[in-house]
mmCIF file of C-alpha atoms in Angstrom:
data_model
loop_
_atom_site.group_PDB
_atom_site.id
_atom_site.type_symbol
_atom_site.label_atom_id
_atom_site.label_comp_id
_atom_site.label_asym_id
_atom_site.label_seq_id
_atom_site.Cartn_x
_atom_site.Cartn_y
_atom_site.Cartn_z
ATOM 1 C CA UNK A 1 64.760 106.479 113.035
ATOM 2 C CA UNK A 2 68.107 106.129 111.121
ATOM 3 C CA UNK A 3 68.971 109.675 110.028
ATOM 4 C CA UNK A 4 71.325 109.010 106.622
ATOM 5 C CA UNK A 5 72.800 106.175 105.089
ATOM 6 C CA UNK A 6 76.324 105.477 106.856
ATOM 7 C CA UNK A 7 79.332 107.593 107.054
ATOM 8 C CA UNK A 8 82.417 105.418 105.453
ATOM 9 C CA UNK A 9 85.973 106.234 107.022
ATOM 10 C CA UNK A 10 88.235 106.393 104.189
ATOM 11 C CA UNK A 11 91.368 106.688 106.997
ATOM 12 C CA UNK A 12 91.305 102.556 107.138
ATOM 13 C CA UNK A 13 89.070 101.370 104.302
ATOM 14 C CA UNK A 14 90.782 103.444 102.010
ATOM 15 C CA UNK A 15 94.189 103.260 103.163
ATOM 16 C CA UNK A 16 95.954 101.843 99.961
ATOM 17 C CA UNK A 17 95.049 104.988 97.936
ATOM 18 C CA UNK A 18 96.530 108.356 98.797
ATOM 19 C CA UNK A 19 95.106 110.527 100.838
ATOM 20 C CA UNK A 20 92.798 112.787 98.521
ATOM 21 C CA UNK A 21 91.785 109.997 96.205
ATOM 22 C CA UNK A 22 89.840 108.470 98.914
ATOM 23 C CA UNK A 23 87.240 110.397 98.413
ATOM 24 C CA UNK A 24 86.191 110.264 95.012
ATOM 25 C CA UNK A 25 86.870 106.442 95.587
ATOM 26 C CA UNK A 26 84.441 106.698 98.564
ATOM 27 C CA UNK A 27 82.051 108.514 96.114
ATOM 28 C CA UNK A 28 82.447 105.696 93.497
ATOM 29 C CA UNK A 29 81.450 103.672 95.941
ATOM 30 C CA UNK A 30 78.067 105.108 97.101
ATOM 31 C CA UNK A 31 79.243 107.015 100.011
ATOM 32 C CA UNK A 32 78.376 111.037 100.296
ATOM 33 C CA UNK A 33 79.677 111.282 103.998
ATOM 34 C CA UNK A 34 82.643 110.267 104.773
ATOM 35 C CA UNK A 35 85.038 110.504 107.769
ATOM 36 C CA UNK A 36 88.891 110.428 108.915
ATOM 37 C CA UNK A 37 91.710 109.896 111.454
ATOM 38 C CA UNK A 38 93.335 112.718 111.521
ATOM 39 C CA UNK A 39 95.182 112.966 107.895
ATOM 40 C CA UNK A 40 98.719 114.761 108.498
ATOM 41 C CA UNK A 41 101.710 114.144 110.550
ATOM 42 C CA UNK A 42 101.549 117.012 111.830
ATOM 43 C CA UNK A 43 99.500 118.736 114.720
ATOM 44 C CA UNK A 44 99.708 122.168 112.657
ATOM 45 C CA UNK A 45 99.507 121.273 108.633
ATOM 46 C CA UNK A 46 100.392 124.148 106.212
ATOM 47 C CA UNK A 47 97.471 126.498 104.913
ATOM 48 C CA UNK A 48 98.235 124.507 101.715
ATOM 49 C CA UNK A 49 98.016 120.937 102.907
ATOM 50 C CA UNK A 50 94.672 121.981 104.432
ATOM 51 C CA UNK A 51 93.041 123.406 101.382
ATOM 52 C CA UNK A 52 94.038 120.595 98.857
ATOM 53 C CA UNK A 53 92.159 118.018 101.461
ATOM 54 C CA UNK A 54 88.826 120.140 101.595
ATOM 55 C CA UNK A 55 89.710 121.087 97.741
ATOM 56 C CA UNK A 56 89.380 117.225 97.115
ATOM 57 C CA UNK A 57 86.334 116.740 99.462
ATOM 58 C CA UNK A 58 84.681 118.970 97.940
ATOM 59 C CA UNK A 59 85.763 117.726 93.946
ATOM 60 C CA UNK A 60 84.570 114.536 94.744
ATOM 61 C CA UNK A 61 80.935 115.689 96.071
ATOM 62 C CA UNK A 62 81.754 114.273 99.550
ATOM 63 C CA UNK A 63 80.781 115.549 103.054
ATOM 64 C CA UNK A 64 83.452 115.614 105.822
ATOM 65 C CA UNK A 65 81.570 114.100 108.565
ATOM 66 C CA UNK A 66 83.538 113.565 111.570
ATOM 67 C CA UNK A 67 87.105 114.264 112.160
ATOM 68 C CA UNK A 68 89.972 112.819 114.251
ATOM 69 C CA UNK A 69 91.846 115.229 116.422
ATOM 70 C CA UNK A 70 95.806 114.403 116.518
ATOM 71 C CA UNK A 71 96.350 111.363 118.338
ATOM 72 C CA UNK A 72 100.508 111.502 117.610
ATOM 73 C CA UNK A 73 101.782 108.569 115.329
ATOM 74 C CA UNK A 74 99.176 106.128 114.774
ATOM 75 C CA UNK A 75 100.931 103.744 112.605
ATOM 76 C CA UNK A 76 103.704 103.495 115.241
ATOM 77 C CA UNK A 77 100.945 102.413 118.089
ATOM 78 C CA UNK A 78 100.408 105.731 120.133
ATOM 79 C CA UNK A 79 96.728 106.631 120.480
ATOM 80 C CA UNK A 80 96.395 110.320 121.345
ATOM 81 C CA UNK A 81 97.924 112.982 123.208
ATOM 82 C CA UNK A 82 95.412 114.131 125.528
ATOM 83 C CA UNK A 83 97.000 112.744 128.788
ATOM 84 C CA UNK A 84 100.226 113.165 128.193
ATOM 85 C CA UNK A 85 101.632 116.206 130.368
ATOM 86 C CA UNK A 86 104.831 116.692 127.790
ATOM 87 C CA UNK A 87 102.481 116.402 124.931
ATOM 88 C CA UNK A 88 98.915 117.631 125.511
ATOM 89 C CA UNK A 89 99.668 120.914 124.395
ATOM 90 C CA UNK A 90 100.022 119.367 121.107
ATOM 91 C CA UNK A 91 96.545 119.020 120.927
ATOM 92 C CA UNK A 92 96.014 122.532 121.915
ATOM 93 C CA UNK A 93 98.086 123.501 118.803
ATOM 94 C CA UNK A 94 95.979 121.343 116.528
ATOM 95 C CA UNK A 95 93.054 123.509 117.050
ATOM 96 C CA UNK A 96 93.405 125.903 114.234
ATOM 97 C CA UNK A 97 93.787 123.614 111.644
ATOM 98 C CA UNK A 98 90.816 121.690 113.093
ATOM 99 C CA UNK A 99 88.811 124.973 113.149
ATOM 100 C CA UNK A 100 89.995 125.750 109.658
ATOM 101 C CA UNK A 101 89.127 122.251 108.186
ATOM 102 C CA UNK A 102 85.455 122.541 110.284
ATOM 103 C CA UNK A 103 84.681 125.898 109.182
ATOM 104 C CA UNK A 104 85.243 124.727 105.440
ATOM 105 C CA UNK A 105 83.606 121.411 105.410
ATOM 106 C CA UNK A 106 80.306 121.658 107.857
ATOM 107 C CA UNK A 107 82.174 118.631 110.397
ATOM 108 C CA UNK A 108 81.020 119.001 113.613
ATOM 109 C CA UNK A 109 82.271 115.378 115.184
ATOM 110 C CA UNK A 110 85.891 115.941 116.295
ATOM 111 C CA UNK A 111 87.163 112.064 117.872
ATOM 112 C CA UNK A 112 90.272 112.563 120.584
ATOM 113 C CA UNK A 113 91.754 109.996 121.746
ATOM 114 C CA UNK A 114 92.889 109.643 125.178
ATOM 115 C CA UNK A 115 96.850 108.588 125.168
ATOM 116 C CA UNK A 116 98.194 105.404 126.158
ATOM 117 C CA UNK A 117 98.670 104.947 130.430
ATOM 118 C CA UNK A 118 102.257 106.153 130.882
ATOM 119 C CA UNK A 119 103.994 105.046 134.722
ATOM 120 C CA UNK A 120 105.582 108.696 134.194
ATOM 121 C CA UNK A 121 102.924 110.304 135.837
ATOM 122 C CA UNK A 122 100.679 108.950 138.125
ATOM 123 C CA UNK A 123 96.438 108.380 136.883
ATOM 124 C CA UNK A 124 95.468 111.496 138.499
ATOM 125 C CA UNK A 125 98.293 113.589 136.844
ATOM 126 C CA UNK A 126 97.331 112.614 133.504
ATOM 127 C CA UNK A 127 93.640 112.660 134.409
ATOM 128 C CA UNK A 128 94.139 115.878 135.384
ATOM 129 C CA UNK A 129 95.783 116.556 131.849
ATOM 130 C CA UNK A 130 93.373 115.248 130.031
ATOM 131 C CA UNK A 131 90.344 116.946 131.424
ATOM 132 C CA UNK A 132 92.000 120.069 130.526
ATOM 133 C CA UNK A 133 92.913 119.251 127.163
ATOM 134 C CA UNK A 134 89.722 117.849 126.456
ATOM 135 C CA UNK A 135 87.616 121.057 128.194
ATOM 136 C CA UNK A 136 89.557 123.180 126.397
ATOM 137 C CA UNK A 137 89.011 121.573 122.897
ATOM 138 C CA UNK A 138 85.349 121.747 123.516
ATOM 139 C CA UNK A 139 85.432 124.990 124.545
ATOM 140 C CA UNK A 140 87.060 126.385 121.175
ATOM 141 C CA UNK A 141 85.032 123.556 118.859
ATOM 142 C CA UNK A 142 81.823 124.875 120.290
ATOM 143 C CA UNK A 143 82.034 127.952 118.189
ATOM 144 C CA UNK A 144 80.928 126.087 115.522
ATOM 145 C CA UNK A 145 78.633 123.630 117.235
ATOM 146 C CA UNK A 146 81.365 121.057 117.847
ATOM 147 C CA UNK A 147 80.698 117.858 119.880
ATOM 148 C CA UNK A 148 83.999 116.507 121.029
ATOM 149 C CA UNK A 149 83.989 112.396 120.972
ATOM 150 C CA UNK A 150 85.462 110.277 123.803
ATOM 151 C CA UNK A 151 86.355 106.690 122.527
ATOM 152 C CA UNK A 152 86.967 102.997 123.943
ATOM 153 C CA UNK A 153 89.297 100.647 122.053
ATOM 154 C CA UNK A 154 90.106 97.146 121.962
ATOM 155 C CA UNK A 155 92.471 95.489 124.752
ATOM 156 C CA UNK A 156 95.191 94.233 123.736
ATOM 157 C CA UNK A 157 95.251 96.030 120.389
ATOM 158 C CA UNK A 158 95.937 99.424 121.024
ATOM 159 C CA UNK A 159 98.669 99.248 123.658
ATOM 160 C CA UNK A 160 98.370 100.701 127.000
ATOM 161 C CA UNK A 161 95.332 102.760 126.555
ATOM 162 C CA UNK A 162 92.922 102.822 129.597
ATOM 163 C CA UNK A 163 89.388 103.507 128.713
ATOM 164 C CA UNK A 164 87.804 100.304 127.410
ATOM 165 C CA UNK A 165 84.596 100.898 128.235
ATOM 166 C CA UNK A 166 82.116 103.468 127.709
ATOM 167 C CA UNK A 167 81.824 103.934 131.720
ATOM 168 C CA UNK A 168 85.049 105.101 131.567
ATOM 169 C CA UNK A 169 84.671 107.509 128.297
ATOM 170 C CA UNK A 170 81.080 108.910 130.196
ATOM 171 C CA UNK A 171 83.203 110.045 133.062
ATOM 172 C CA UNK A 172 85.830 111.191 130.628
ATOM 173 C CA UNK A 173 83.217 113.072 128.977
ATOM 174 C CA UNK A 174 81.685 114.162 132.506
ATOM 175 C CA UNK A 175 84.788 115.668 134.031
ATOM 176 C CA UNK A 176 85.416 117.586 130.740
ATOM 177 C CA UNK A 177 81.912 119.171 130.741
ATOM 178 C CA UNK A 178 82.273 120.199 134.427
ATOM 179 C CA UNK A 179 85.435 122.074 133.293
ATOM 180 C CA UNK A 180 83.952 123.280 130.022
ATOM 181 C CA UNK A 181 81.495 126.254 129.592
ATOM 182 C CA UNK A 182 79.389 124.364 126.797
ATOM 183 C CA UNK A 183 79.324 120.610 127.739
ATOM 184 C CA UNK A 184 79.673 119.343 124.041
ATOM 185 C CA UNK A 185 81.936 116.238 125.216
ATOM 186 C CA UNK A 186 79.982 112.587 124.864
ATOM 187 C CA UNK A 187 80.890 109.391 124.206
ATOM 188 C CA UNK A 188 81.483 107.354 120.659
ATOM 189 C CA UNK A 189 79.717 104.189 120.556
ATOM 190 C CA UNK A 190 82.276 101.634 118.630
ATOM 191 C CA UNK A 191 80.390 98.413 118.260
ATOM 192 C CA UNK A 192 83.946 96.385 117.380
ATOM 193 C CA UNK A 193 85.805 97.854 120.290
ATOM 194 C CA UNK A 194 83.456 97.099 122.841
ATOM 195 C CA UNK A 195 83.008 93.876 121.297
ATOM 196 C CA UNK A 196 86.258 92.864 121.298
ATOM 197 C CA UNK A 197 86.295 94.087 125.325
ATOM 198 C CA UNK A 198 83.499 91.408 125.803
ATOM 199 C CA UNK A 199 80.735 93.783 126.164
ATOM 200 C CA UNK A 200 76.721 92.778 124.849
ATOM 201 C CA UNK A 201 76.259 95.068 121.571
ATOM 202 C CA UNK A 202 72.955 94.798 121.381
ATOM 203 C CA UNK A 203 72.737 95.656 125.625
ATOM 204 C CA UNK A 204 75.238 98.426 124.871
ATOM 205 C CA UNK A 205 72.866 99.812 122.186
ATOM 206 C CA UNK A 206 70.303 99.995 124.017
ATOM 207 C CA UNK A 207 71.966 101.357 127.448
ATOM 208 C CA UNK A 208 73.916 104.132 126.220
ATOM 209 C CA UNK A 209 71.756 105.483 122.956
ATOM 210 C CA UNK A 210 70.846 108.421 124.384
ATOM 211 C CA UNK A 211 74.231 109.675 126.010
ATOM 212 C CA UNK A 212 76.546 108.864 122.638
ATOM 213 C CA UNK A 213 76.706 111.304 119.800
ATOM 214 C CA UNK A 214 78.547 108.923 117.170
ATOM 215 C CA UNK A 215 78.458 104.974 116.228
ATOM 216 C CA UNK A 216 81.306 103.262 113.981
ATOM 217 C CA UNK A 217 80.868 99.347 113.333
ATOM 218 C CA UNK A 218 83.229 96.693 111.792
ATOM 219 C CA UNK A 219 82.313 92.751 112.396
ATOM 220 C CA UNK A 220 84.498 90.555 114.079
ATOM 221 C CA UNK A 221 86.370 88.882 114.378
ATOM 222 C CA UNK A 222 88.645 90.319 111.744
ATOM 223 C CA UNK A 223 87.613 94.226 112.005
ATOM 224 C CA UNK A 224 86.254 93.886 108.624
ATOM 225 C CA UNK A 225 83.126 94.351 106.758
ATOM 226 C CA UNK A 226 79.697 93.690 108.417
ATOM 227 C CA UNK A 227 79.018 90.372 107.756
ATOM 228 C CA UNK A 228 81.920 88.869 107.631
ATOM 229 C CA UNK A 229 81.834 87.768 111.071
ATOM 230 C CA UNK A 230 79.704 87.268 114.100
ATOM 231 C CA UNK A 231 78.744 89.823 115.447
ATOM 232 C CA UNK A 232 75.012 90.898 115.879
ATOM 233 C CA UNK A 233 75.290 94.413 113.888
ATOM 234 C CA UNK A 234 71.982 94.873 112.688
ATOM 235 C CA UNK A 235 70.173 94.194 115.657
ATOM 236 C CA UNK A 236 72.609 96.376 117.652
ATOM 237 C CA UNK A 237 71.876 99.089 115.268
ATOM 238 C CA UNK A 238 68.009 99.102 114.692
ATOM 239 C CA UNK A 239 68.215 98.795 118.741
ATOM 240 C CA UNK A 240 70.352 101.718 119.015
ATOM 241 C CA UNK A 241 67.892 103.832 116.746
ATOM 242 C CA UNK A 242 64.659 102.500 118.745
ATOM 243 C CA UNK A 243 66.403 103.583 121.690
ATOM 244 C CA UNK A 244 66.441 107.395 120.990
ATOM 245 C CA UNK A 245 69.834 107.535 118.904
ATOM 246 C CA UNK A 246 69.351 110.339 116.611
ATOM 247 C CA UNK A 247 73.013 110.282 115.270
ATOM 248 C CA UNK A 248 74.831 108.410 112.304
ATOM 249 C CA UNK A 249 76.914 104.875 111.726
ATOM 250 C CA UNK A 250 80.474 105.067 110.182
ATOM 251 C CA UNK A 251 81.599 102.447 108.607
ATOM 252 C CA UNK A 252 85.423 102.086 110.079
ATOM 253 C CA UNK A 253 86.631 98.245 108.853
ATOM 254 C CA UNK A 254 89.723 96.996 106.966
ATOM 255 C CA UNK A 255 88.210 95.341 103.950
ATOM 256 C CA UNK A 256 88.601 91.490 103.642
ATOM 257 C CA UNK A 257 89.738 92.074 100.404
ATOM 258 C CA UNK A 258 92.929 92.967 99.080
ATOM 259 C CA UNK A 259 91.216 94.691 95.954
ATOM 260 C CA UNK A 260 89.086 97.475 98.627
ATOM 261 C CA UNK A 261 86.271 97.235 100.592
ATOM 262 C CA UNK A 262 82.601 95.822 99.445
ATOM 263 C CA UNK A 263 79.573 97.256 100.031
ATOM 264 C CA UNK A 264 76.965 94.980 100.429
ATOM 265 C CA UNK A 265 76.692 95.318 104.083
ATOM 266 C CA UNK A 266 74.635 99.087 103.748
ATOM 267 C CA UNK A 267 71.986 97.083 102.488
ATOM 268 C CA UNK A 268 72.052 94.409 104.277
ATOM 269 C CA UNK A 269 72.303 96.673 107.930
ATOM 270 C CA UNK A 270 68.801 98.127 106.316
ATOM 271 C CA UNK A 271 69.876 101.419 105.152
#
């Protein structure tokens, strides 16, 4: 049974406004839940920087439902910090602000990122690394009933980044809860990503709805709006809820349009 209408991430479909318009845009827009990449360039943002972003969720009647953890410099191609020995404390760091940004919003869905495959250190050395960055994340997130998100991305797209399937973020998630007192680590079911890795959708719906604690969706090819390309998104969906998924959708696309995205696609994915 689908729990809410979906979660839209203002991070990519709202990226030409600043950062705290996007959510009264969002609101405009029909959306009450809403999520983001991780929205400073720092690991550790000022008290100030973090109480004008939940000062604007909250003027704009929006929800802050799931949350990236810093992943380094996304616009310049890196995709997390977890595995990277010189750098996984950086994650560590981010913590607090997370904590701070959870406690005042109600999130509970924290994303991180794995870090691109670097020939510095060997697999197991930054395996190793990213278990314990990851453990300890969910360890300190679980205070507030945290889940910590494991995520797949596109080949090809994202640079060196390893896991591109959700095999590999389930034993991600595994080894974490092994080290971890609470086990709050699962996987993130992104229907473009695995996609775009050649996997069956609707097959992947169905396989993994139980194990993943978050879905985001974009058609492609394109990464933009449902229904602008081919991809089977409703049926992969209402599969994934007939399946036992009890979590929600995100909408994470780049609009096809220049003037922002459309929204014609809620409906038509049945909410």
């Amino acid at each position: 049974m689908r729990t809410s209408r979906p979660v839209l991430n203002v991070s990519i479909t709202l990226r030409a406004l600043p950062l705290l318009e996007r959510f009264e845009a969002a609101r405009r827009l029909g959306f009450e839940q809403v999520e983001l990449w991780w929205p400073f360039d720092s690991p550790t943002p000022g008290e100030g920087e973090v109480s004008s972003l939940v000062a604007a969720l909250d003027d704009a009647g929006t929800r802050l439902r799931g949350l990236n953890l810093f992943a380094g410099d996304m616009p310049a191609g890196e995709r997390g910090v977890a595995s990277n020995p010189e750098r996984a404390g950086e994650l560590t760091a981010n913590l607090d602000a997370v904590l701070a940004i959870a406690e005042a919003t109600g999130c509970r869905l924290f994303n991180c990122l794995y870090g691109h495959r670097d020939e510095r250190w060997s697999e197991q050395q930054q395996a190793e690394t990213a278990d314990q960055a990851i453990a300890g994340a969910a360890d300190r997130l679980a205070a507030l009933d945290g889940v910590v998100l494991i995520e797949c991305l596109a080949q090809g797209e994202n640079g060196a980044y390893p896991l591109t399937s959700l095999e590999h973020c389930a034993a991600v998630a595994d080894r974490a809860n092994a080290l971890s007192t609470h086990g709050n680590v699962a996987p993130l079911l992104d229907l473009y990503h695995l996609a775009r890795n050649g996997f069956d959708i609707v097959e992947s719906a169905a396989q993994w709805a139980k194990r993943v604690a978050h879905c985001q969706i974009a058609d492609a090819p394109g990464r933009h709006e449902p229904g602008t390309g081919d991809l089977p998104l409703r049926e992969a969906i209402d599969t994934l809820y007939a399946n036992g998924y009890q979590g929600l959708v995100a909408g994470e696309f780049v609009p096809a349009s220049p003037e922002g995205p459309t929204t014609a696609w809620v409906e038509d994915l049945g909410w």
